[in-house]
PDB file of C-alpha atoms in Angstrom:
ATOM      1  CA  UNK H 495      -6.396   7.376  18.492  1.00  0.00           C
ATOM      2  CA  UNK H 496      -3.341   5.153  18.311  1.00  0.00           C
ATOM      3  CA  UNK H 497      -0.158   6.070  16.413  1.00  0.00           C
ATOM      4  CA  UNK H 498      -0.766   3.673  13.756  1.00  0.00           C
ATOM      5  CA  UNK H 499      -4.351   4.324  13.049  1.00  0.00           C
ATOM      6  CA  UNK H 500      -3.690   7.777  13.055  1.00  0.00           C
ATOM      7  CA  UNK H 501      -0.610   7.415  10.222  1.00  0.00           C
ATOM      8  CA  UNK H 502      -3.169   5.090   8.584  1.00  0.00           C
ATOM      9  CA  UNK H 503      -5.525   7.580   8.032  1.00  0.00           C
ATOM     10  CA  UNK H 504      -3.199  10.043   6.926  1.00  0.00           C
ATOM     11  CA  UNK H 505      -1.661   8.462   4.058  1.00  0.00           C
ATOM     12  CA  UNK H 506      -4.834   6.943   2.972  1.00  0.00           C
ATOM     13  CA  UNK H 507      -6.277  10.990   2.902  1.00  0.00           C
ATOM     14  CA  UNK H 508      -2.773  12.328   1.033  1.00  0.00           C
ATOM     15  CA  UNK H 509      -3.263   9.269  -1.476  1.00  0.00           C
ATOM     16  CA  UNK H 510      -6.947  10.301  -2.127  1.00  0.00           C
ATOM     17  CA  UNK H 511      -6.661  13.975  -1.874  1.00  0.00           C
ATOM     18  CA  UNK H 512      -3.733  14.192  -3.491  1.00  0.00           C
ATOM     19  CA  UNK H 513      -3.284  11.660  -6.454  1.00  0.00           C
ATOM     20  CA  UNK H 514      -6.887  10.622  -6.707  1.00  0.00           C
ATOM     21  CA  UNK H 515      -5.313   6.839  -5.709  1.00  0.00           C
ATOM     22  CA  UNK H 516      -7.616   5.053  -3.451  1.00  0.00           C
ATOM     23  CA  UNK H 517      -5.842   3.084  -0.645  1.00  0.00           C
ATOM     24  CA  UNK H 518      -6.178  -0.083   1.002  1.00  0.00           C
ATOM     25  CA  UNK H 519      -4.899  -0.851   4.684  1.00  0.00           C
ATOM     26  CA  UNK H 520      -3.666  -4.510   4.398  1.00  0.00           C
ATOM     27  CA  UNK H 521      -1.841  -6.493   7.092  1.00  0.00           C
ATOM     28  CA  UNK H 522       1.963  -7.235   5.006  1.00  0.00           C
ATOM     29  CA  UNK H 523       3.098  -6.877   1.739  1.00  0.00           C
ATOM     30  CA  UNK H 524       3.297 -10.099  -0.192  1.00  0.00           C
ATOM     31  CA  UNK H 525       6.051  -8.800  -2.533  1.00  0.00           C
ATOM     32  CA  UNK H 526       9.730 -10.762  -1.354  1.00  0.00           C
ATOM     33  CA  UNK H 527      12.395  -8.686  -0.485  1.00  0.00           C
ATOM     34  CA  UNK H 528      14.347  -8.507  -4.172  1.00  0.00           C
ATOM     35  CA  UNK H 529      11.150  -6.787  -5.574  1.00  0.00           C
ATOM     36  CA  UNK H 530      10.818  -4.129  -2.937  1.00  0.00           C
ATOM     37  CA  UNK H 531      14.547  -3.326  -3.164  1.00  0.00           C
ATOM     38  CA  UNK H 532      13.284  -1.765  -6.566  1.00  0.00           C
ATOM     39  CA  UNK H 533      10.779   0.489  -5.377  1.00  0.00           C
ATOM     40  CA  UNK H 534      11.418   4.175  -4.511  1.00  0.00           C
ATOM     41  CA  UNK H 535      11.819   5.081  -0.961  1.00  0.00           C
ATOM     42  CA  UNK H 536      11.692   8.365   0.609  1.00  0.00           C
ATOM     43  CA  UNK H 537      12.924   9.393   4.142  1.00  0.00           C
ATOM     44  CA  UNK H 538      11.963  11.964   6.946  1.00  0.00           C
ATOM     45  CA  UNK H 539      13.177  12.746  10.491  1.00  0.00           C
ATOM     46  CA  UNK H 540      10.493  13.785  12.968  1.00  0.00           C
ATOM     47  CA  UNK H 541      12.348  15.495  15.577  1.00  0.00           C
ATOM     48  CA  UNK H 542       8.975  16.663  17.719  1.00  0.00           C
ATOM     49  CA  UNK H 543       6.793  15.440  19.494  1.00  0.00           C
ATOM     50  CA  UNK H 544       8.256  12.020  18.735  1.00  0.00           C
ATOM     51  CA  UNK H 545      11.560  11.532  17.228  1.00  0.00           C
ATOM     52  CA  UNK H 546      12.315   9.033  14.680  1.00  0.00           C
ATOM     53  CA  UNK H 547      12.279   8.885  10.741  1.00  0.00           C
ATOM     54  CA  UNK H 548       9.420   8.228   8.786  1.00  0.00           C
ATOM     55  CA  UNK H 549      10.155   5.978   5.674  1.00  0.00           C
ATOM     56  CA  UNK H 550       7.574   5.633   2.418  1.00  0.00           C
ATOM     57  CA  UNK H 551       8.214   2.999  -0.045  1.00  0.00           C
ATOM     58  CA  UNK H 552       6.549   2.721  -3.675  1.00  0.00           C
ATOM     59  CA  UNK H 553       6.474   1.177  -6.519  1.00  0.00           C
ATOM     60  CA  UNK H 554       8.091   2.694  -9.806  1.00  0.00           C
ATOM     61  CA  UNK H 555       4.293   1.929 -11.612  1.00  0.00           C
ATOM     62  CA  UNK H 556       2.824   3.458  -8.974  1.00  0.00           C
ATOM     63  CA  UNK H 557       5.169   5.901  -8.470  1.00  0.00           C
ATOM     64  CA  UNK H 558       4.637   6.894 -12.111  1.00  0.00           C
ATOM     65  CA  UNK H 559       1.152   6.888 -11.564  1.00  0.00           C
ATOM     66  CA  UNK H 560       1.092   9.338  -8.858  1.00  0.00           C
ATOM     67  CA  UNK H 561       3.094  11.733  -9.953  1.00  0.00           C
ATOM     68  CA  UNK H 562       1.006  11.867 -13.003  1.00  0.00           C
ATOM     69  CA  UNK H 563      -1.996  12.109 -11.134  1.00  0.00           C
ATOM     70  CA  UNK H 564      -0.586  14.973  -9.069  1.00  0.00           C
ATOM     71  CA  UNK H 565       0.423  17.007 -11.860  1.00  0.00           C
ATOM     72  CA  UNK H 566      -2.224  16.652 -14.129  1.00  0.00           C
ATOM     73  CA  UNK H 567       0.120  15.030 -16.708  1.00  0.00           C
ATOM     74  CA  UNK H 568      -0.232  11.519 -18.537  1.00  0.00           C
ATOM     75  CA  UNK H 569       2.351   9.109 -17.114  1.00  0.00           C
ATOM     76  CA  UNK H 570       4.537   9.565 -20.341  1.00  0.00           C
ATOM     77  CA  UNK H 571       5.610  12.577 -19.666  1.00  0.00           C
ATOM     78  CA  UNK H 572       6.727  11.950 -15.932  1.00  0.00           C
ATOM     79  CA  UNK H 573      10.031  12.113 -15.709  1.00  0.00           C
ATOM     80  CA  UNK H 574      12.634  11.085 -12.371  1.00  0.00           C
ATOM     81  CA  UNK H 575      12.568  14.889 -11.058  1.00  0.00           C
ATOM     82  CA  UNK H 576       8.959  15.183 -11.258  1.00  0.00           C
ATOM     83  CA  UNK H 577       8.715  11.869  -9.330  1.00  0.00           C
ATOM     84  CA  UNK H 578      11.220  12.919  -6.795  1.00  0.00           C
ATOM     85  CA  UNK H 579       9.300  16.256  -5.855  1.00  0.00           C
ATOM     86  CA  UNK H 580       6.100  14.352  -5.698  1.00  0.00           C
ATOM     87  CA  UNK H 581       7.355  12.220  -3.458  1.00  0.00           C
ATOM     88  CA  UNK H 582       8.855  14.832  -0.991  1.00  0.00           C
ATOM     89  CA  UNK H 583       5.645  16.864  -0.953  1.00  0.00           C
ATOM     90  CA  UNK H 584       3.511  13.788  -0.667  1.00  0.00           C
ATOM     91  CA  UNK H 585       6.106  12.725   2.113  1.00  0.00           C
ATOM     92  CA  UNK H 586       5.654  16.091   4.033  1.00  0.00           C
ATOM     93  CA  UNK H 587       2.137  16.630   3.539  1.00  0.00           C
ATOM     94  CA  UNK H 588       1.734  12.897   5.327  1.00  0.00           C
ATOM     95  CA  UNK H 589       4.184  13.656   8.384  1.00  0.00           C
ATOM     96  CA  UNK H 590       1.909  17.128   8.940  1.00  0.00           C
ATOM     97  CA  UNK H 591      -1.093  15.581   8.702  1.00  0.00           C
ATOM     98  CA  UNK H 592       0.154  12.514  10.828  1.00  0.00           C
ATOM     99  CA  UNK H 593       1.272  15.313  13.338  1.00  0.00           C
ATOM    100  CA  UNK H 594      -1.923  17.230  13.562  1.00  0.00           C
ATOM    101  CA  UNK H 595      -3.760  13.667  14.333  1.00  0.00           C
ATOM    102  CA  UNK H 596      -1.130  12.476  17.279  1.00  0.00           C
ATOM    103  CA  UNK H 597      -1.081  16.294  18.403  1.00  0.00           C
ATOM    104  CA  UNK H 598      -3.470  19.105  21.003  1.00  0.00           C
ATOM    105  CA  UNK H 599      -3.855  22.077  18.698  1.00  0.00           C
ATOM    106  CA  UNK H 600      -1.567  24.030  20.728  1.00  0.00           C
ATOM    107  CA  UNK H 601       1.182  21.177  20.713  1.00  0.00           C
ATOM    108  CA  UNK H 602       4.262  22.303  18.223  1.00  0.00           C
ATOM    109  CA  UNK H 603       6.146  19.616  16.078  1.00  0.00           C
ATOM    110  CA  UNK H 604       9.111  19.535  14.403  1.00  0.00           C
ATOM    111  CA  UNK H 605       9.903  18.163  11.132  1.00  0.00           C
ATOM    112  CA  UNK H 606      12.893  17.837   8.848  1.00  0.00           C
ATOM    113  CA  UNK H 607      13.205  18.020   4.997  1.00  0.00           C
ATOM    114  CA  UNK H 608      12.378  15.064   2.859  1.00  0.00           C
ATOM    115  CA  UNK H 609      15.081  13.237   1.542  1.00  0.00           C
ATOM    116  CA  UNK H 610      14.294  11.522  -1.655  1.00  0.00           C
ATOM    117  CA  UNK H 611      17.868  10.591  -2.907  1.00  0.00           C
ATOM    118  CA  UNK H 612      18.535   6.702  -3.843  1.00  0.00           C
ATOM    119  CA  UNK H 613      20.156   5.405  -1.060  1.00  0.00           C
ATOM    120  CA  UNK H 614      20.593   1.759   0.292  1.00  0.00           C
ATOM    121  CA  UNK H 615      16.952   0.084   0.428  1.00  0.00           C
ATOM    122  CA  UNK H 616      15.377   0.788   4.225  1.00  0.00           C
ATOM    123  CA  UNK H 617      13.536  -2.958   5.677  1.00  0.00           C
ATOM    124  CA  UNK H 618      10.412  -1.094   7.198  1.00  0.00           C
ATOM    125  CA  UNK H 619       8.788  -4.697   8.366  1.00  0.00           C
ATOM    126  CA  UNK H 620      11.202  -3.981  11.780  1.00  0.00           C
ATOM    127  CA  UNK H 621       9.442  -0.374  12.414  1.00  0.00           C
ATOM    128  CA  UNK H 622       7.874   0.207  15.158  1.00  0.00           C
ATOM    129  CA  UNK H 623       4.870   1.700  13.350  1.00  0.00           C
ATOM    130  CA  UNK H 624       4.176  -0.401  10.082  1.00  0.00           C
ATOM    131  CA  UNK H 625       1.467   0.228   7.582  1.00  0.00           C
ATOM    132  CA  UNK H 626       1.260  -1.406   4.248  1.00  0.00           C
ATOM    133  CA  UNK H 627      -1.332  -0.526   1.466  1.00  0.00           C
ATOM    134  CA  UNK H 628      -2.871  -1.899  -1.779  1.00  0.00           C
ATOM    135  CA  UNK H 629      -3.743   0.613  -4.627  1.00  0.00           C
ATOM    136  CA  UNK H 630      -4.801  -1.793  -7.456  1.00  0.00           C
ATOM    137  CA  UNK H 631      -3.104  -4.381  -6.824  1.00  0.00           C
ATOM    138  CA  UNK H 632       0.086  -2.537  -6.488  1.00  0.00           C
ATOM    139  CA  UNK H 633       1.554  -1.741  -2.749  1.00  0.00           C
ATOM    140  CA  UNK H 634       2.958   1.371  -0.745  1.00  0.00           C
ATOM    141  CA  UNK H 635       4.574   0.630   2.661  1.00  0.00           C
ATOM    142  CA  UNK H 636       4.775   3.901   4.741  1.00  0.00           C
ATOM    143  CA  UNK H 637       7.022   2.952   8.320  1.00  0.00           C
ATOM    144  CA  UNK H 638       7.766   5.171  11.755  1.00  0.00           C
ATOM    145  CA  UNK H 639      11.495   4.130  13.106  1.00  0.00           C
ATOM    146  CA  UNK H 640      11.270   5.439  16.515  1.00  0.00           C
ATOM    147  CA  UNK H 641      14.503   6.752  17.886  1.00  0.00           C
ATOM    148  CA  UNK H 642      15.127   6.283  21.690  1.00  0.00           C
TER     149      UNK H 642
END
């Protein structure tokens, strides 16, 4: 299984298991570059068995959504903590299930902490691995920067 496919299927299982959100692989995201600039974006270095940082990018609705989902909560009572730590777990539950896909059993990989702070907006269109999603008309972009 390719790289791609493989991240594909991961974040389309952590958005179902997860959040109950059903996902759908589409080719871009329609959305020009001002809106996106809005959405949340979290961060992760893989540093084995490829290095690189993986980058997920969401809407604040959806966002919202999720985190409710996750917690069992209604979406009024999410707050921007809550958000953040559903974002890192969903984050590092996707890398390690990415990992297991690209990976032998026996293989080891190495992963670093999500980083969830709000720091400059991250273009993922240039990654080398690129996968955008609909969830009800909303969209999640989740990107692989490979580091030579």
């Amino acid at each position: 299984m390719d790289h791609k496919t493989a991240l594909q299927q991961a974040v389309s299982e952590i958005f179902e298991n997860m959040a109950f959100q059903e996902l759908t692989p589409i080719g871009q995201n329609p959305l020009p570059a001002p809106v996106l600039w809005s959405f949340r974006q979290a961060t992760m270095t893989i540093y084995s068995p490829i290095q690189g940082t993986l980058v997920m990018t969401i809407s604040p609705t959806m966002m919202q959504m999720v985190t409710a989902n996750v917690l069992g909560i209604d979406t009024e009572e999410v707050d921007a903590g809550m958000e953040s730590d559903v974002l890192a777990e969903m984050l590092n539950t996707m890398a390690g299930a990415w990992m297991r896909k690209i990976t032998d059993v026996s293989q080891p990989y190495e992963l670093g902490l999500p980083d969830t702070t709000e720091a400059d907006y991250i273009d993922s269109k240039s990654a080398e691995i690129h996968c955008v999603f609909n969830a009800d008309g909303d969209f999640i972009e989740v990107a692989f920067f490979l580091v030579s």
